[in-house]
Amino acid sequence: GDGGFAFVGSTKSWGHGGWDILLVKIDSSGNPIFAETIGGSMDDFGTCLAELPDGSFIVLGFTFSFGKGISDVFIAKIDGSKNLRWSRTIGGPNGEYAYSFVVDTVDGTITIAGYTYSFGAGSADAYVISLDSNSNLLWTRTYGGPDDDRAFSIIRSGSQYIVVGTSSSIFLHLPGEVFVFKIDKSGNIVNNCSCITGSGGTQGTAGQISNASISSMTVTPFVTSGGKTSSGAYVIPICP
C-alpha cells in the first residue's frame, strides 16, 4: 500500500544466535524502513513472508532454537510497529522444515508446505499444516512413501491448493523428481500427482509455483539433470 517492499531471509551478522531470521522493509527507493531479527541461541532461518492488509506480517521459517525436535516449523505474526503478536513451532522429535504458505483472504486460515522427518511413511514426507488466524492448529497431513518426499511451494487454486515438491517414492526409477498434487481445504488429495523428469533425472529443490490455472502451471526449479546444475522453468498440465 505504501509502495515499499518487505522480504525475509536469514542473517549471521545480527541477532541472538548463529543464524537468525531477518525481516526487512524498504521504501520504494530502497531506503530501509526497519530490519528485525527473530531467533534464539542456535540457528533459525526465514523462508517465506506475507504482508497483510493491516500492515502486519506473517513470517515463516524453521528453527533449531525452539520447539520439540532437532528443527521445527516456525511461524510468527509481527505488527506494523515490529511488535510480536504471536509465534509458534510445529514439529516432532526429528526435523521439520517449511518453505511456503498462503493466507486465506476470507477467514485468515494459514496453510503451510514443507517436509517432516518425524511423521509419515518414509525418511522424509511432504508436510502440510493448517492454522487459524491466531496460529491455533487446525490439522496436519503428510504425503509420501518409503523414501524422501518434500514440499516446497503451495498456492491457492479456487477452493483448493496446489503443492509442488520433490519425490523419490512415487516414481522409484529416478530420485528427487518434481511432483505436483492438489488438496482440498481439509488436506485431502483431490487428484493424482504429476511428475517432471529430465535426462538423467530431475533432482534437487523444486522452486516456486507461478501462473497457476486449472489446466496448467509454471514451476521454476533448481535442478541437477545428468550431473549438470541449472535453473529452468517447466509448464506442466494439472488434472482438473
Short mmCIF file of C-alpha atoms in Angstrom, two decimals:
data_model
loop_
_atom_site.label_atom_id
_atom_site.label_comp_id
_atom_site.label_asym_id
_atom_site.label_seq_id
_atom_site.Cartn_x
_atom_site.Cartn_y
_atom_site.Cartn_z
CA GLY A 1 0.00 0.00 0.00
CA ASP A 2 2.93 2.39 0.70
CA GLY A 3 4.89 1.43 -2.42
CA GLY A 4 7.65 -0.25 -0.42
CA PHE A 5 8.78 -3.84 -0.23
CA ALA A 6 9.31 -6.38 2.53
CA PHE A 7 11.36 -9.54 2.45
CA VAL A 8 12.56 -12.24 4.80
CA GLY A 9 15.79 -14.21 4.97
CA SER A 10 18.50 -15.03 7.48
CA THR A 11 21.46 -13.22 8.96
CA LYS A 12 24.57 -14.16 10.87
CA SER A 13 25.56 -10.53 11.46
CA TRP A 14 22.89 -9.51 13.99
CA GLY A 15 20.52 -11.20 16.38
CA HIS A 16 20.62 -13.75 19.13
CA GLY A 17 22.47 -16.83 17.88
CA GLY A 18 24.24 -18.29 14.89
CA TRP A 19 21.75 -17.59 12.09
CA ASP A 20 18.63 -15.55 12.84
CA ILE A 21 15.50 -14.84 10.82
CA LEU A 22 15.77 -11.37 9.27
CA LEU A 23 12.70 -9.31 8.33
CA VAL A 24 13.44 -6.16 6.32
CA LYS A 25 11.14 -3.47 4.95
CA ILE A 26 12.31 -0.84 2.49
CA ASP A 27 10.58 2.08 0.80
CA SER A 28 10.06 2.42 -2.96
CA SER A 29 13.52 3.97 -3.33
CA GLY A 30 15.25 1.14 -1.50
CA ASN A 31 15.82 3.01 1.75
CA PRO A 32 15.44 0.84 4.85
CA ILE A 33 12.36 1.43 6.99
CA PHE A 34 13.20 -1.25 9.53
CA ALA A 35 15.10 -4.52 10.00
CA GLU A 36 14.10 -7.00 12.67
CA THR A 37 15.69 -10.28 13.77
CA ILE A 38 13.91 -13.25 15.30
CA GLY A 39 15.68 -16.23 16.79
CA GLY A 40 17.29 -17.99 19.70
CA SER A 41 20.68 -19.30 20.72
CA MET A 42 21.00 -21.67 17.74
CA ASP A 43 20.20 -21.35 14.02
CA ASP A 44 16.88 -20.02 12.72
CA PHE A 45 16.00 -19.47 9.05
CA GLY A 46 13.33 -17.36 7.36
CA THR A 47 11.84 -18.76 4.16
CA CYS A 48 8.54 -17.01 3.33
CA LEU A 49 6.70 -13.79 4.13
CA ALA A 50 3.25 -12.25 3.64
CA GLU A 51 2.19 -8.71 4.40
CA LEU A 52 -1.44 -8.48 5.50
CA PRO A 53 -3.85 -5.63 4.66
CA ASP A 54 -3.50 -4.18 8.19
CA GLY A 55 0.27 -3.76 7.72
CA SER A 56 1.26 -6.76 9.84
CA PHE A 57 3.49 -9.59 8.63
CA ILE A 58 3.36 -13.38 8.77
CA VAL A 59 6.89 -14.80 8.83
CA LEU A 60 7.60 -18.47 8.12
CA GLY A 61 10.77 -20.48 8.56
CA PHE A 62 12.29 -23.25 10.60
CA THR A 63 14.13 -23.18 13.88
CA PHE A 64 16.86 -25.09 15.64
CA SER A 65 16.44 -22.91 18.75
CA PHE A 66 12.86 -23.65 19.78
CA GLY A 67 10.36 -26.49 19.63
CA LYS A 68 10.31 -30.22 20.27
CA GLY A 69 12.91 -31.71 17.97
CA ILE A 70 16.10 -31.18 16.02
CA SER A 71 14.34 -28.48 13.99
CA ASP A 72 10.72 -27.33 13.92
CA VAL A 73 8.50 -25.27 11.65
CA PHE A 74 8.43 -21.70 12.96
CA ILE A 75 5.76 -19.11 12.20
CA ALA A 76 5.17 -15.68 13.73
CA LYS A 77 2.98 -12.61 13.31
CA ILE A 78 4.55 -9.16 13.67
CA ASP A 79 2.53 -5.97 13.58
CA GLY A 80 3.46 -2.83 11.64
CA SER A 81 5.28 -1.45 14.71
CA LYS A 82 7.51 -4.58 14.85
CA ASN A 83 5.74 -5.98 17.93
CA LEU A 84 5.50 -9.77 18.09
CA ARG A 85 1.80 -10.70 18.20
CA TRP A 86 2.27 -14.45 18.32
CA SER A 87 4.67 -17.20 17.38
CA ARG A 88 4.56 -20.96 17.44
CA THR A 89 6.52 -24.04 16.46
CA ILE A 90 5.15 -27.21 14.91
CA GLY A 91 7.00 -30.50 14.79
CA GLY A 92 8.05 -33.75 16.38
CA PRO A 93 11.23 -35.33 17.75
CA ASN A 94 13.19 -35.15 14.49
CA GLY A 95 13.37 -32.42 11.85
CA GLU A 96 10.64 -30.28 10.26
CA TYR A 97 11.19 -27.63 7.58
CA ALA A 98 8.78 -25.15 5.97
CA TYR A 99 9.22 -23.08 2.81
CA SER A 100 5.89 -21.67 1.66
CA PHE A 101 2.44 -20.67 2.89
CA VAL A 102 -0.77 -19.00 1.77
CA VAL A 103 -3.27 -16.94 3.75
CA ASP A 104 -6.98 -17.27 3.06
CA THR A 105 -8.26 -13.75 2.48
CA VAL A 106 -11.73 -14.64 3.81
CA ASP A 107 -11.12 -16.40 7.13
CA GLY A 108 -7.38 -15.83 7.66
CA THR A 109 -6.52 -19.54 7.59
CA ILE A 110 -2.79 -20.14 7.06
CA THR A 111 -1.73 -23.22 5.08
CA ILE A 112 1.96 -24.17 5.17
CA ALA A 113 4.02 -26.52 2.98
CA GLY A 114 7.26 -28.21 3.95
CA TYR A 115 8.50 -31.61 4.97
CA THR A 116 8.94 -33.73 8.08
CA TYR A 117 11.28 -36.42 9.33
CA SER A 118 9.12 -37.04 12.44
CA PHE A 119 5.83 -38.17 10.91
CA GLY A 120 4.60 -40.07 7.87
CA ALA A 121 5.59 -43.13 5.91
CA GLY A 122 9.20 -42.63 4.92
CA SER A 123 12.51 -40.95 5.51
CA ALA A 124 11.02 -37.52 4.78
CA ASP A 125 7.40 -36.83 3.89
CA ALA A 126 5.75 -33.76 2.40
CA TYR A 127 4.08 -31.92 5.28
CA VAL A 128 1.12 -29.54 5.02
CA ILE A 129 -0.13 -27.66 8.08
CA SER A 130 -3.27 -25.59 8.55
CA LEU A 131 -3.57 -22.91 11.24
CA ASP A 132 -6.32 -20.44 12.03
CA SER A 133 -5.63 -16.70 12.03
CA ASN A 134 -4.45 -16.86 15.67
CA SER A 135 -1.99 -19.72 14.97
CA ASN A 136 -4.17 -22.45 16.51
CA LEU A 137 -3.52 -25.79 14.83
CA LEU A 138 -6.41 -26.99 12.65
CA TRP A 139 -4.80 -30.03 11.02
CA THR A 140 -1.60 -31.52 9.65
CA ARG A 141 -1.17 -34.00 6.79
CA THR A 142 1.78 -35.97 5.45
CA TYR A 143 2.17 -37.19 1.88
CA GLY A 144 4.73 -39.67 0.62
CA GLY A 145 6.13 -43.17 0.52
CA PRO A 146 9.15 -45.04 1.86
CA ASP A 147 11.80 -42.61 0.59
CA ASP A 148 12.27 -38.81 0.56
CA ASP A 149 9.24 -36.68 -0.35
CA ARG A 150 9.35 -32.93 0.23
CA ALA A 151 7.02 -30.00 -0.44
CA PHE A 152 8.49 -26.59 -1.26
CA SER A 153 5.64 -24.43 -2.53
CA ILE A 154 1.87 -24.04 -2.16
CA ILE A 155 -0.71 -21.75 -3.77
CA ARG A 156 -4.50 -21.41 -3.83
CA SER A 157 -6.42 -22.62 -6.87
CA GLY A 158 -10.05 -21.70 -6.32
CA SER A 159 -11.17 -23.51 -3.18
CA GLN A 160 -8.25 -25.96 -3.39
CA TYR A 161 -4.47 -25.88 -3.02
CA ILE A 162 -1.67 -26.89 -5.38
CA VAL A 163 1.51 -28.25 -3.80
CA VAL A 164 4.84 -28.77 -5.58
CA GLY A 165 7.84 -30.66 -4.29
CA THR A 166 10.24 -33.49 -4.98
CA SER A 167 9.69 -37.21 -4.56
CA SER A 168 11.89 -40.29 -4.51
CA SER A 169 8.99 -42.56 -3.52
CA ILE A 170 6.26 -42.01 -6.10
CA PHE A 171 8.46 -42.59 -9.15
CA LEU A 172 11.09 -45.03 -7.97
CA HIS A 173 13.20 -45.23 -11.14
CA LEU A 174 14.84 -41.84 -10.52
CA PRO A 175 15.49 -39.93 -7.28
CA GLY A 176 14.17 -36.49 -6.46
CA GLU A 177 11.73 -35.92 -9.30
CA VAL A 178 9.49 -32.87 -9.17
CA PHE A 179 5.88 -33.73 -8.34
CA VAL A 180 2.64 -31.78 -8.07
CA PHE A 181 -0.64 -32.61 -6.35
CA LYS A 182 -3.88 -30.93 -5.40
CA ILE A 183 -5.55 -30.98 -1.99
CA ASP A 184 -8.84 -29.62 -0.67
CA LYS A 185 -9.25 -27.26 2.30
CA SER A 186 -9.06 -30.24 4.70
CA GLY A 187 -5.84 -31.61 3.21
CA ASN A 188 -7.39 -34.49 1.27
CA ILE A 189 -5.77 -35.28 -2.07
CA VAL A 190 -8.05 -34.24 -4.93
CA ASN A 191 -6.17 -35.87 -7.80
CA ASN A 192 -3.10 -37.95 -8.55
CA CYS A 193 0.19 -36.11 -8.87
CA SER A 194 2.05 -35.13 -12.00
CA CYS A 195 5.74 -35.82 -12.41
CA ILE A 196 8.53 -33.96 -14.20
CA THR A 197 11.74 -35.73 -15.14
CA GLY A 198 14.72 -34.83 -17.29
CA SER A 199 17.58 -36.70 -18.85
CA GLY A 200 19.36 -38.43 -16.01
CA GLY A 201 16.66 -37.38 -13.56
CA THR A 202 15.42 -34.07 -12.30
CA GLN A 203 16.88 -33.78 -8.84
CA GLY A 204 17.24 -31.11 -6.19
CA THR A 205 14.88 -28.48 -4.88
CA ALA A 206 11.65 -27.56 -6.61
CA GLY A 207 11.11 -23.83 -6.68
CA GLN A 208 8.04 -21.63 -6.55
CA ILE A 209 4.79 -22.08 -8.44
CA SER A 210 3.57 -19.30 -10.71
CA ASN A 211 0.92 -18.70 -13.37
CA ALA A 212 -1.36 -21.32 -11.88
CA SER A 213 -4.63 -22.17 -13.54
CA ILE A 214 -6.92 -25.16 -13.58
CA SER A 215 -5.27 -26.55 -16.73
CA SER A 216 -1.56 -25.73 -16.39
CA MET A 217 1.10 -24.09 -14.25
CA THR A 218 4.73 -22.99 -14.36
CA VAL A 219 7.24 -24.45 -11.91
CA THR A 220 10.69 -22.87 -11.70
CA PRO A 221 13.05 -25.34 -10.05
CA PHE A 222 16.76 -25.52 -9.49
CA VAL A 223 17.66 -28.91 -10.92
CA THR A 224 20.55 -31.28 -11.40
CA SER A 225 19.99 -33.22 -14.60
CA GLY A 226 22.61 -35.57 -15.96
CA GLY A 227 25.15 -34.22 -13.47
CA LYS A 228 24.72 -30.59 -14.56
CA THR A 229 23.18 -28.00 -12.26
CA SER A 230 20.97 -25.39 -13.87
CA SER A 231 17.80 -23.38 -13.43
CA GLY A 232 14.81 -23.65 -15.73
CA ALA A 233 11.04 -23.43 -15.96
CA TYR A 234 8.55 -26.17 -16.73
CA VAL A 235 4.95 -25.77 -17.82
CA ILE A 236 3.03 -28.86 -16.79
CA PRO A 237 -0.62 -29.92 -17.08
CA ILE A 238 -2.78 -30.38 -13.99
CA CYS A 239 -5.81 -32.60 -13.77
CA PRO A 240 -8.95 -30.56 -13.08
#
